[in-house]
């Protein structure tokens, strides 16, 4: 599956196949649409709420100049990353956020996409629609795991509650069928934990 967090996950997610989006009009429900590059974007009609544990510390993402700085060279080597480039990600519908795409050039092919969302909290994902949203914790921070409902062939993402109205969004995108859904989510969680560790040192 090749998908850029561009308007994705908005989360979320897709594979080699182009998945049809579905739309619901109920207030508070998430809706999704599939973009030309095979990624899915989520939107909402109202801000839902989600129960989150207290943060160990506030880690604001606004003001971080380079999203690629969220994974150090050592962390990138551990994740087998070969290249990283900054780009504006369409994670939140109709709004571009600073992000970085970390990619591997050897098999199995995949990428990690890290997006710094400074104007929407993780509650953005806590609603109905065609997303499966599961509460998680990452290094003591509240988070939600987001996958596309009805398939195990898409990617997996973690949205981490780092500050009021802000989130660290990390998605794992496989290229091909080398990973199960569980493996995708384990990798997304690993990437999110590493990015959180680095985020504490930035600013």
PDB file of C-alpha atoms in Angstrom:
ATOM      1  CA  UNK A   1       0.000   0.000   0.000  1.00  0.00           C
ATOM      2  CA  UNK A   2       1.326   3.304  -0.876  1.00  0.00           C
ATOM      3  CA  UNK A   3      -0.223   6.193   0.863  1.00  0.00           C
ATOM      4  CA  UNK A   4       1.003   9.437   2.084  1.00  0.00           C
ATOM      5  CA  UNK A   5      -0.315  10.852   5.235  1.00  0.00           C
ATOM      6  CA  UNK A   6      -1.501  13.520   3.064  1.00  0.00           C
ATOM      7  CA  UNK A   7      -4.970  13.918   3.833  1.00  0.00           C
ATOM      8  CA  UNK A   8      -4.868  10.868   5.501  1.00  0.00           C
ATOM      9  CA  UNK A   9      -5.368   9.971   8.442  1.00  0.00           C
ATOM     10  CA  UNK A  10      -6.730  12.207   8.414  1.00  0.00           C
ATOM     11  CA  UNK A  11      -6.011   8.977   9.270  1.00  0.00           C
ATOM     12  CA  UNK A  12      -6.521   7.014   7.656  1.00  0.00           C
ATOM     13  CA  UNK A  13      -5.165   4.705   5.522  1.00  0.00           C
ATOM     14  CA  UNK A  14      -4.872   2.499   2.652  1.00  0.00           C
ATOM     15  CA  UNK A  15      -3.242  -0.167   0.727  1.00  0.00           C
ATOM     16  CA  UNK A  16      -2.493  -1.234  -2.713  1.00  0.00           C
ATOM     17  CA  UNK A  17      -6.163  -1.229  -3.357  1.00  0.00           C
ATOM     18  CA  UNK A  18      -8.143   1.969  -3.487  1.00  0.00           C
ATOM     19  CA  UNK A  19     -10.743   1.779  -0.764  1.00  0.00           C
ATOM     20  CA  UNK A  20     -14.035   3.465  -1.260  1.00  0.00           C
ATOM     21  CA  UNK A  21     -14.861   6.141   1.290  1.00  0.00           C
ATOM     22  CA  UNK A  22     -18.118   6.329   3.135  1.00  0.00           C
ATOM     23  CA  UNK A  23     -19.984   9.316   4.438  1.00  0.00           C
ATOM     24  CA  UNK A  24     -22.339   9.809   7.351  1.00  0.00           C
ATOM     25  CA  UNK A  25     -24.193  12.988   8.144  1.00  0.00           C
ATOM     26  CA  UNK A  26     -24.824  12.488  11.838  1.00  0.00           C
ATOM     27  CA  UNK A  27     -23.437  15.300  13.995  1.00  0.00           C
ATOM     28  CA  UNK A  28     -20.203  14.265  15.648  1.00  0.00           C
ATOM     29  CA  UNK A  29     -19.599  11.342  13.287  1.00  0.00           C
ATOM     30  CA  UNK A  30     -16.387  11.117  11.335  1.00  0.00           C
ATOM     31  CA  UNK A  31     -16.743  10.891   7.583  1.00  0.00           C
ATOM     32  CA  UNK A  32     -14.100   9.854   5.116  1.00  0.00           C
ATOM     33  CA  UNK A  33     -13.248  10.204   1.473  1.00  0.00           C
ATOM     34  CA  UNK A  34     -10.620   8.438  -0.595  1.00  0.00           C
ATOM     35  CA  UNK A  35      -8.094  10.665  -2.327  1.00  0.00           C
ATOM     36  CA  UNK A  36      -6.536  10.075  -5.719  1.00  0.00           C
ATOM     37  CA  UNK A  37      -3.396   8.634  -4.170  1.00  0.00           C
ATOM     38  CA  UNK A  38      -5.356   5.978  -2.296  1.00  0.00           C
ATOM     39  CA  UNK A  39      -5.318   7.576   1.136  1.00  0.00           C
ATOM     40  CA  UNK A  40      -8.321   8.224   3.300  1.00  0.00           C
ATOM     41  CA  UNK A  41      -9.074  11.460   5.047  1.00  0.00           C
ATOM     42  CA  UNK A  42     -11.338  11.824   8.027  1.00  0.00           C
ATOM     43  CA  UNK A  43     -13.493  14.797   8.816  1.00  0.00           C
ATOM     44  CA  UNK A  44     -15.989  15.615  11.526  1.00  0.00           C
ATOM     45  CA  UNK A  45     -18.979  17.811  12.066  1.00  0.00           C
ATOM     46  CA  UNK A  46     -18.325  18.518  15.740  1.00  0.00           C
ATOM     47  CA  UNK A  47     -15.480  18.023  18.213  1.00  0.00           C
ATOM     48  CA  UNK A  48     -16.036  14.807  20.184  1.00  0.00           C
ATOM     49  CA  UNK A  49     -14.519  14.187  23.578  1.00  0.00           C
ATOM     50  CA  UNK A  50     -12.275  11.376  24.724  1.00  0.00           C
ATOM     51  CA  UNK A  51     -11.186  10.289  28.202  1.00  0.00           C
ATOM     52  CA  UNK A  52      -7.431  10.747  28.492  1.00  0.00           C
ATOM     53  CA  UNK A  53      -5.017  10.179  31.377  1.00  0.00           C
ATOM     54  CA  UNK A  54      -3.074  13.175  32.734  1.00  0.00           C
ATOM     55  CA  UNK A  55      -0.028  13.995  30.614  1.00  0.00           C
ATOM     56  CA  UNK A  56       3.391  13.403  32.205  1.00  0.00           C
ATOM     57  CA  UNK A  57       4.288  16.829  30.770  1.00  0.00           C
ATOM     58  CA  UNK A  58       2.972  19.184  28.118  1.00  0.00           C
ATOM     59  CA  UNK A  59       4.824  18.836  24.817  1.00  0.00           C
ATOM     60  CA  UNK A  60       3.604  21.528  22.455  1.00  0.00           C
ATOM     61  CA  UNK A  61       4.297  20.874  18.795  1.00  0.00           C
ATOM     62  CA  UNK A  62       3.704  24.384  17.485  1.00  0.00           C
ATOM     63  CA  UNK A  63       6.957  26.189  16.935  1.00  0.00           C
ATOM     64  CA  UNK A  64       8.945  23.080  15.978  1.00  0.00           C
ATOM     65  CA  UNK A  65      10.586  24.150  12.743  1.00  0.00           C
ATOM     66  CA  UNK A  66      11.402  20.730  11.283  1.00  0.00           C
ATOM     67  CA  UNK A  67       9.141  17.706  11.782  1.00  0.00           C
ATOM     68  CA  UNK A  68      11.981  15.472  10.566  1.00  0.00           C
ATOM     69  CA  UNK A  69      13.807  16.338  13.793  1.00  0.00           C
ATOM     70  CA  UNK A  70      11.303  14.169  15.703  1.00  0.00           C
ATOM     71  CA  UNK A  71      13.350  11.044  14.929  1.00  0.00           C
ATOM     72  CA  UNK A  72      17.091  11.197  15.560  1.00  0.00           C
ATOM     73  CA  UNK A  73      19.625   9.567  13.234  1.00  0.00           C
ATOM     74  CA  UNK A  74      20.057   6.719  15.718  1.00  0.00           C
ATOM     75  CA  UNK A  75      16.290   6.206  15.920  1.00  0.00           C
ATOM     76  CA  UNK A  76      16.044   6.231  12.129  1.00  0.00           C
ATOM     77  CA  UNK A  77      18.734   3.557  11.918  1.00  0.00           C
ATOM     78  CA  UNK A  78      16.837   1.422  14.435  1.00  0.00           C
ATOM     79  CA  UNK A  79      13.696   1.745  12.301  1.00  0.00           C
ATOM     80  CA  UNK A  80      15.722   1.005   9.125  1.00  0.00           C
ATOM     81  CA  UNK A  81      14.908   4.407   7.649  1.00  0.00           C
ATOM     82  CA  UNK A  82      16.912   5.337   4.544  1.00  0.00           C
ATOM     83  CA  UNK A  83      15.483   8.756   3.702  1.00  0.00           C
ATOM     84  CA  UNK A  84      13.486  11.519   5.354  1.00  0.00           C
ATOM     85  CA  UNK A  85      11.895  14.581   3.832  1.00  0.00           C
ATOM     86  CA  UNK A  86       9.670  17.326   5.165  1.00  0.00           C
ATOM     87  CA  UNK A  87       6.251  17.925   3.661  1.00  0.00           C
ATOM     88  CA  UNK A  88       2.916  19.430   4.579  1.00  0.00           C
ATOM     89  CA  UNK A  89       0.499  16.648   5.523  1.00  0.00           C
ATOM     90  CA  UNK A  90      -3.288  16.624   5.076  1.00  0.00           C
ATOM     91  CA  UNK A  91      -3.933  14.720   8.284  1.00  0.00           C
ATOM     92  CA  UNK A  92      -6.702  17.070   9.375  1.00  0.00           C
ATOM     93  CA  UNK A  93      -9.173  17.644   6.571  1.00  0.00           C
ATOM     94  CA  UNK A  94      -8.675  20.878   4.611  1.00  0.00           C
ATOM     95  CA  UNK A  95      -5.674  21.893   6.730  1.00  0.00           C
ATOM     96  CA  UNK A  96      -2.038  21.182   5.999  1.00  0.00           C
ATOM     97  CA  UNK A  97       0.231  20.460   8.950  1.00  0.00           C
ATOM     98  CA  UNK A  98       4.037  20.195   9.087  1.00  0.00           C
ATOM     99  CA  UNK A  99       5.175  16.615   8.791  1.00  0.00           C
ATOM    100  CA  UNK A 100       7.967  14.304   7.761  1.00  0.00           C
ATOM    101  CA  UNK A 101       7.977  11.128   5.702  1.00  0.00           C
ATOM    102  CA  UNK A 102      10.594   8.591   6.811  1.00  0.00           C
ATOM    103  CA  UNK A 103      11.068   5.838   4.224  1.00  0.00           C
ATOM    104  CA  UNK A 104      12.970   2.634   3.765  1.00  0.00           C
ATOM    105  CA  UNK A 105      14.440   1.672   0.392  1.00  0.00           C
ATOM    106  CA  UNK A 106      14.969  -2.023   1.115  1.00  0.00           C
ATOM    107  CA  UNK A 107      12.405  -4.759   1.515  1.00  0.00           C
ATOM    108  CA  UNK A 108      10.069  -4.945   3.266  1.00  0.00           C
ATOM    109  CA  UNK A 109       9.165  -1.461   2.049  1.00  0.00           C
ATOM    110  CA  UNK A 110       7.358   0.928   4.375  1.00  0.00           C
ATOM    111  CA  UNK A 111       7.317   4.456   5.693  1.00  0.00           C
ATOM    112  CA  UNK A 112       6.641   6.258   8.934  1.00  0.00           C
ATOM    113  CA  UNK A 113       4.865   9.589   8.664  1.00  0.00           C
ATOM    114  CA  UNK A 114       5.043  12.001  11.565  1.00  0.00           C
ATOM    115  CA  UNK A 115       2.716  15.004  11.621  1.00  0.00           C
ATOM    116  CA  UNK A 116       2.690  17.829  14.159  1.00  0.00           C
ATOM    117  CA  UNK A 117      -0.941  18.869  14.611  1.00  0.00           C
ATOM    118  CA  UNK A 118      -1.167  22.154  16.500  1.00  0.00           C
ATOM    119  CA  UNK A 119      -4.873  22.990  16.246  1.00  0.00           C
ATOM    120  CA  UNK A 120      -6.788  19.719  16.873  1.00  0.00           C
ATOM    121  CA  UNK A 121      -6.599  17.366  19.837  1.00  0.00           C
ATOM    122  CA  UNK A 122      -6.926  13.585  19.646  1.00  0.00           C
ATOM    123  CA  UNK A 123     -10.658  13.897  20.252  1.00  0.00           C
ATOM    124  CA  UNK A 124     -10.842  14.652  16.534  1.00  0.00           C
ATOM    125  CA  UNK A 125     -10.700  10.916  15.890  1.00  0.00           C
ATOM    126  CA  UNK A 126     -13.097   9.797  18.639  1.00  0.00           C
ATOM    127  CA  UNK A 127     -16.320   9.353  16.739  1.00  0.00           C
ATOM    128  CA  UNK A 128     -18.203   7.008  14.433  1.00  0.00           C
ATOM    129  CA  UNK A 129     -17.798   6.812  10.685  1.00  0.00           C
ATOM    130  CA  UNK A 130     -15.614   4.163   9.066  1.00  0.00           C
ATOM    131  CA  UNK A 131     -12.655   4.387  11.431  1.00  0.00           C
ATOM    132  CA  UNK A 132     -11.826   2.012  14.265  1.00  0.00           C
ATOM    133  CA  UNK A 133     -10.527   4.142  17.149  1.00  0.00           C
ATOM    134  CA  UNK A 134      -9.034   2.419  20.201  1.00  0.00           C
ATOM    135  CA  UNK A 135      -7.743   4.215  23.334  1.00  0.00           C
ATOM    136  CA  UNK A 136      -4.049   3.566  24.016  1.00  0.00           C
ATOM    137  CA  UNK A 137      -1.177   4.965  26.034  1.00  0.00           C
ATOM    138  CA  UNK A 138       2.248   5.769  24.617  1.00  0.00           C
ATOM    139  CA  UNK A 139       5.051   6.366  27.114  1.00  0.00           C
ATOM    140  CA  UNK A 140       2.489   7.514  29.671  1.00  0.00           C
ATOM    141  CA  UNK A 141       0.610   9.806  27.281  1.00  0.00           C
ATOM    142  CA  UNK A 142      -2.997   9.204  26.299  1.00  0.00           C
ATOM    143  CA  UNK A 143      -3.451   8.288  22.652  1.00  0.00           C
ATOM    144  CA  UNK A 144      -5.863   6.741  20.197  1.00  0.00           C
ATOM    145  CA  UNK A 145      -5.009   4.071  17.652  1.00  0.00           C
ATOM    146  CA  UNK A 146      -6.730   4.684  14.337  1.00  0.00           C
ATOM    147  CA  UNK A 147      -7.321   2.150  11.569  1.00  0.00           C
ATOM    148  CA  UNK A 148      -9.734   1.908   8.672  1.00  0.00           C
ATOM    149  CA  UNK A 149     -12.757  -0.199   9.611  1.00  0.00           C
ATOM    150  CA  UNK A 150     -13.466  -3.367   7.675  1.00  0.00           C
ATOM    151  CA  UNK A 151      -9.959  -4.097   6.419  1.00  0.00           C
ATOM    152  CA  UNK A 152      -6.628  -5.323   7.739  1.00  0.00           C
ATOM    153  CA  UNK A 153      -4.710  -4.257   4.638  1.00  0.00           C
ATOM    154  CA  UNK A 154      -4.448  -0.537   5.373  1.00  0.00           C
ATOM    155  CA  UNK A 155      -2.018   1.286   7.602  1.00  0.00           C
ATOM    156  CA  UNK A 156      -2.191   2.069  11.288  1.00  0.00           C
ATOM    157  CA  UNK A 157      -1.720   5.357  13.126  1.00  0.00           C
ATOM    158  CA  UNK A 158      -1.348   6.655  16.676  1.00  0.00           C
ATOM    159  CA  UNK A 159      -2.556  10.124  17.652  1.00  0.00           C
ATOM    160  CA  UNK A 160      -0.885  11.123  20.917  1.00  0.00           C
ATOM    161  CA  UNK A 161      -2.278  13.741  23.301  1.00  0.00           C
ATOM    162  CA  UNK A 162       0.758  15.993  23.826  1.00  0.00           C
ATOM    163  CA  UNK A 163      -0.946  19.297  24.747  1.00  0.00           C
ATOM    164  CA  UNK A 164      -4.372  20.933  24.858  1.00  0.00           C
ATOM    165  CA  UNK A 165      -5.737  20.977  21.313  1.00  0.00           C
ATOM    166  CA  UNK A 166      -2.562  19.405  19.911  1.00  0.00           C
ATOM    167  CA  UNK A 167      -1.466  15.936  18.886  1.00  0.00           C
ATOM    168  CA  UNK A 168       1.549  14.038  17.648  1.00  0.00           C
ATOM    169  CA  UNK A 169       0.310  11.907  14.776  1.00  0.00           C
ATOM    170  CA  UNK A 170       2.432   8.931  13.708  1.00  0.00           C
ATOM    171  CA  UNK A 171       1.383   6.481  11.012  1.00  0.00           C
ATOM    172  CA  UNK A 172       3.033   3.328   9.715  1.00  0.00           C
ATOM    173  CA  UNK A 173       2.410   2.722   6.024  1.00  0.00           C
ATOM    174  CA  UNK A 174       3.457  -0.592   4.466  1.00  0.00           C
ATOM    175  CA  UNK A 175       4.080  -0.835   0.741  1.00  0.00           C
ATOM    176  CA  UNK A 176       2.813  -4.277  -0.186  1.00  0.00           C
ATOM    177  CA  UNK A 177       1.471  -7.074   2.004  1.00  0.00           C
ATOM    178  CA  UNK A 178       4.457  -7.775   4.238  1.00  0.00           C
ATOM    179  CA  UNK A 179       2.763  -6.790   7.516  1.00  0.00           C
ATOM    180  CA  UNK A 180      -0.314  -7.879   9.435  1.00  0.00           C
ATOM    181  CA  UNK A 181      -2.560  -5.221  10.971  1.00  0.00           C
ATOM    182  CA  UNK A 182      -1.165  -6.027  14.427  1.00  0.00           C
ATOM    183  CA  UNK A 183       2.394  -5.595  13.158  1.00  0.00           C
ATOM    184  CA  UNK A 184       1.482  -2.275  11.546  1.00  0.00           C
ATOM    185  CA  UNK A 185       0.040  -1.000  14.815  1.00  0.00           C
ATOM    186  CA  UNK A 186       3.016  -2.266  16.824  1.00  0.00           C
ATOM    187  CA  UNK A 187       5.324  -0.400  14.454  1.00  0.00           C
ATOM    188  CA  UNK A 188       3.206   2.755  14.636  1.00  0.00           C
ATOM    189  CA  UNK A 189       3.371   2.603  18.441  1.00  0.00           C
ATOM    190  CA  UNK A 190       7.147   2.130  18.352  1.00  0.00           C
ATOM    191  CA  UNK A 191       7.554   5.112  16.045  1.00  0.00           C
ATOM    192  CA  UNK A 192       5.262   7.230  18.222  1.00  0.00           C
ATOM    193  CA  UNK A 193       7.197   6.347  21.387  1.00  0.00           C
ATOM    194  CA  UNK A 194      10.493   7.256  19.728  1.00  0.00           C
ATOM    195  CA  UNK A 195       9.112  10.535  18.405  1.00  0.00           C
ATOM    196  CA  UNK A 196       7.758  11.373  21.868  1.00  0.00           C
ATOM    197  CA  UNK A 197      11.181  10.749  23.400  1.00  0.00           C
ATOM    198  CA  UNK A 198      12.778  13.143  20.922  1.00  0.00           C
ATOM    199  CA  UNK A 199       9.979  15.699  21.218  1.00  0.00           C
ATOM    200  CA  UNK A 200      10.917  16.193  24.868  1.00  0.00           C
ATOM    201  CA  UNK A 201      14.333  17.465  23.758  1.00  0.00           C
ATOM    202  CA  UNK A 202      13.133  19.860  21.058  1.00  0.00           C
ATOM    203  CA  UNK A 203      12.236  23.586  21.213  1.00  0.00           C
TER     204      UNK A 203
END
